[in-house]
């Protein structure tokens, strides 16, 4: 499973910490392809209407396979004395 996560991370397919609605799959796909997350969500719904049921399987699989984005920690330095 780690090799799948590493491969997706290298390709830029990660579920972002910011802008998630449910699992962050549409937000991650939108970020990867340079779209607004709402456009990706709208496309997801349109495809769901065109091909019923397929996204019910695809979304949870992508949720499992796409790694979560690593949080950007701010390093706290002690004050200079």
Coordinates of N, CA and C in Angstrom, one line a residue:
X1 N 0.8 -1.2 0.0 CA 0.0 0.0 0.0 C 0.9 1.3 0.0
X2 N 2.0 1.2 0.7 CA 2.9 2.4 0.7 C 3.4 2.7 -0.7
X3 N 3.7 1.8 -1.5 CA 4.1 2.1 -2.9 C 3.1 2.8 -3.7
X4 N 1.8 2.5 -3.5 CA 0.7 3.2 -4.1 C 0.6 4.6 -3.6
X5 N 0.7 4.8 -2.3 CA 0.7 6.1 -1.7 C 1.9 7.0 -2.2
X6 N 3.1 6.4 -2.3 CA 4.3 7.1 -2.7 C 4.1 7.5 -4.2
X7 N 3.6 6.6 -5.0 CA 3.4 6.9 -6.4 C 2.4 8.1 -6.6
X8 N 1.3 8.0 -5.9 CA 0.3 9.1 -6.0 C 0.8 10.4 -5.4
X9 N 1.6 10.4 -4.4 CA 2.2 11.6 -3.8 C 3.2 12.2 -4.9
X10 N 4.0 11.4 -5.5 CA 4.9 11.9 -6.6 C 4.1 12.6 -7.7
X11 N 2.9 12.0 -8.0 CA 2.1 12.6 -9.1 C 1.3 13.8 -8.7
X12 N 1.3 14.1 -7.4 CA 0.5 15.2 -6.9 C -0.9 14.9 -6.6
X13 N -1.2 13.6 -6.5 CA -2.6 13.2 -6.1 C -2.6 12.9 -4.6
X14 N -2.9 14.0 -3.9 CA -3.1 13.9 -2.4 C -4.4 14.6 -2.0
X15 N -4.9 14.1 -0.9 CA -6.1 14.8 -0.4 C -5.7 15.9 0.5
X16 N -6.0 17.2 0.1 CA -5.5 18.4 0.8 C -6.1 18.5 2.2
X17 N -5.4 19.2 3.1 CA -5.9 19.4 4.5 C -6.9 20.5 4.4
X18 N -6.8 21.5 3.5 CA -7.7 22.6 3.4 C -8.7 22.4 2.3
X19 N -9.9 22.7 2.4 CA -10.9 22.7 1.3 C -11.6 21.3 1.2
X20 N -11.5 20.5 2.2 CA -12.2 19.2 2.1 C -13.7 19.4 2.4
X21 N -14.5 18.5 1.8 CA -15.9 18.5 2.1 C -16.2 17.2 2.8
X22 N -15.9 16.1 2.1 CA -16.1 14.8 2.7 C -14.8 14.1 3.0
X23 N -14.2 13.6 2.0 CA -12.9 12.9 2.2 C -11.7 13.7 1.5
X24 N -12.0 14.6 0.7 CA -11.0 15.4 0.0 C -10.6 14.9 -1.3
X25 N -11.3 13.9 -1.8 CA -10.9 13.3 -3.1 C -11.1 14.3 -4.2
X26 N -12.3 14.9 -4.3 CA -12.5 15.9 -5.4 C -11.6 17.1 -5.3
X27 N -11.3 17.5 -4.1 CA -10.4 18.6 -3.9 C -9.0 18.3 -4.3
X28 N -8.6 17.0 -4.0 CA -7.3 16.6 -4.4 C -7.2 16.4 -5.9
X29 N -8.2 15.9 -6.6 CA -8.2 15.8 -8.0 C -8.2 17.2 -8.7
X30 N -9.0 18.1 -8.1 CA -9.0 19.5 -8.6 C -7.7 20.2 -8.5
X31 N -7.0 20.0 -7.4 CA -5.7 20.6 -7.1 C -4.7 20.0 -8.1
X32 N -4.7 18.7 -8.4 CA -3.8 18.1 -9.3 C -3.9 18.6 -10.7
X33 N -5.2 18.8 -11.1 CA -5.4 19.2 -12.5 C -5.6 20.7 -12.7
X34 N -5.5 21.5 -11.6 CA -5.5 22.9 -11.7 C -6.9 23.4 -11.8
X35 N -7.9 22.8 -11.2 CA -9.3 23.2 -11.3 C -9.7 23.7 -9.9
X36 N -10.8 24.5 -9.9 CA -11.5 24.9 -8.7 C -12.1 23.6 -8.1
X37 N -12.1 23.4 -6.8 CA -12.7 22.2 -6.2 C -14.2 22.1 -6.5
X38 N -14.9 23.2 -6.6 CA -16.3 23.1 -6.8 C -16.6 22.6 -8.3
X39 N -15.7 23.0 -9.2 CA -15.9 22.5 -10.6 C -15.7 21.0 -10.6
X40 N -14.7 20.5 -9.8 CA -14.5 19.0 -9.8 C -15.6 18.3 -9.1
X41 N -16.2 18.9 -8.1 CA -17.4 18.3 -7.4 C -18.6 18.3 -8.4
X42 N -18.8 19.4 -9.1 CA -19.9 19.4 -10.1 C -19.7 18.4 -11.2
X43 N -18.5 18.3 -11.7 CA -18.2 17.2 -12.7 C -18.4 15.8 -12.2
X44 N -18.1 15.6 -10.9 CA -18.3 14.3 -10.3 C -19.8 14.0 -10.2
X45 N -20.6 15.0 -9.9 CA -22.1 14.8 -9.8 C -22.7 14.6 -11.2
X46 N -22.2 15.3 -12.2 CA -22.7 15.2 -13.6 C -22.3 13.8 -14.1
X47 N -21.1 13.3 -13.8 CA -20.7 12.0 -14.2 C -21.6 10.9 -13.5
X48 N -21.9 11.2 -12.2 CA -22.7 10.3 -11.5 C -24.1 10.1 -12.1
X49 N -24.6 11.3 -12.6 CA -25.9 11.2 -13.3 C -25.9 10.5 -14.6
X50 N -24.7 10.7 -15.3 CA -24.6 10.1 -16.6 C -24.3 8.6 -16.5
X51 N -23.5 8.2 -15.6 CA -23.1 6.8 -15.4 C -23.5 6.4 -13.9
X52 N -24.7 6.1 -13.6 CA -25.1 5.9 -12.2 C -24.4 4.7 -11.6
X53 N -24.0 5.0 -10.3 CA -23.4 3.9 -9.5 C -21.9 3.8 -9.6
X54 N -21.3 4.3 -10.7 CA -19.8 4.1 -10.8 C -19.1 4.9 -9.8
X55 N -19.5 6.1 -9.5 CA -18.8 6.9 -8.5 C -18.9 6.4 -7.1
X56 N -20.0 5.7 -6.8 CA -20.2 5.1 -5.5 C -19.1 4.1 -5.2
X57 N -18.5 3.5 -6.2 CA -17.4 2.6 -6.1 C -16.1 3.3 -6.2
X58 N -16.0 4.3 -7.1 CA -14.7 4.9 -7.3 C -14.3 5.9 -6.2
X59 N -15.2 6.6 -5.6 CA -14.9 7.6 -4.6 C -14.3 6.9 -3.4
X60 N -14.9 5.9 -2.8 CA -14.3 5.2 -1.6 C -12.9 4.6 -1.9
X61 N -12.8 4.1 -3.2 CA -11.5 3.5 -3.5 C -10.4 4.6 -3.6
X62 N -10.7 5.7 -4.2 CA -9.8 6.8 -4.2 C -9.5 7.4 -2.8
X63 N -10.5 7.4 -2.0 CA -10.4 7.9 -0.6 C -9.3 7.0 0.1
X64 N -9.4 5.7 -0.1 CA -8.4 4.8 0.5 C -7.0 4.9 -0.1
X65 N -7.0 5.0 -1.4 CA -5.7 5.0 -2.1 C -4.9 6.3 -2.1
X66 N -5.7 7.5 -2.1 CA -5.0 8.8 -2.1 C -4.5 9.1 -0.7
X67 N -3.2 9.4 -0.6 CA -2.7 9.7 0.7 C -3.2 11.1 1.1
X68 N -3.3 11.4 2.4 CA -3.6 12.7 2.9 C -2.3 13.6 2.8
X69 N -2.6 14.8 2.5 CA -1.4 15.8 2.4 C -0.8 15.9 3.8
X70 N 0.5 15.9 3.8 CA 1.2 16.1 5.0 C 1.0 17.5 5.5
X71 N 0.7 17.7 6.8 CA 0.5 19.1 7.3 C 1.8 19.9 7.3
X72 N 1.7 21.1 7.0 CA 2.9 22.0 7.1 C 3.0 22.6 8.5
X73 N 3.9 22.1 9.2 CA 4.1 22.5 10.6 C 5.0 23.8 10.6
X74 N 4.6 24.7 11.4 CA 5.5 25.9 11.5 C 6.5 25.6 12.6
X75 N 7.7 25.8 12.3 CA 8.7 25.5 13.4 C 8.8 26.7 14.3
X76 N 8.6 26.4 15.6 CA 8.7 27.4 16.6 C 10.1 27.5 17.2
X77 N 10.7 28.6 17.0 CA 12.0 28.8 17.5 C 11.9 29.5 18.9
X78 N 12.8 29.1 19.8 CA 12.7 29.9 21.1 C 13.2 31.3 20.9
X79 N 12.7 32.2 21.7 CA 13.2 33.6 21.5 C 14.7 33.8 21.8
X80 N 15.3 34.6 21.1 CA 16.7 34.9 21.3 C 16.9 35.7 22.6
X81 N 17.8 35.2 23.4 CA 18.1 35.9 24.7 C 19.3 36.6 24.7

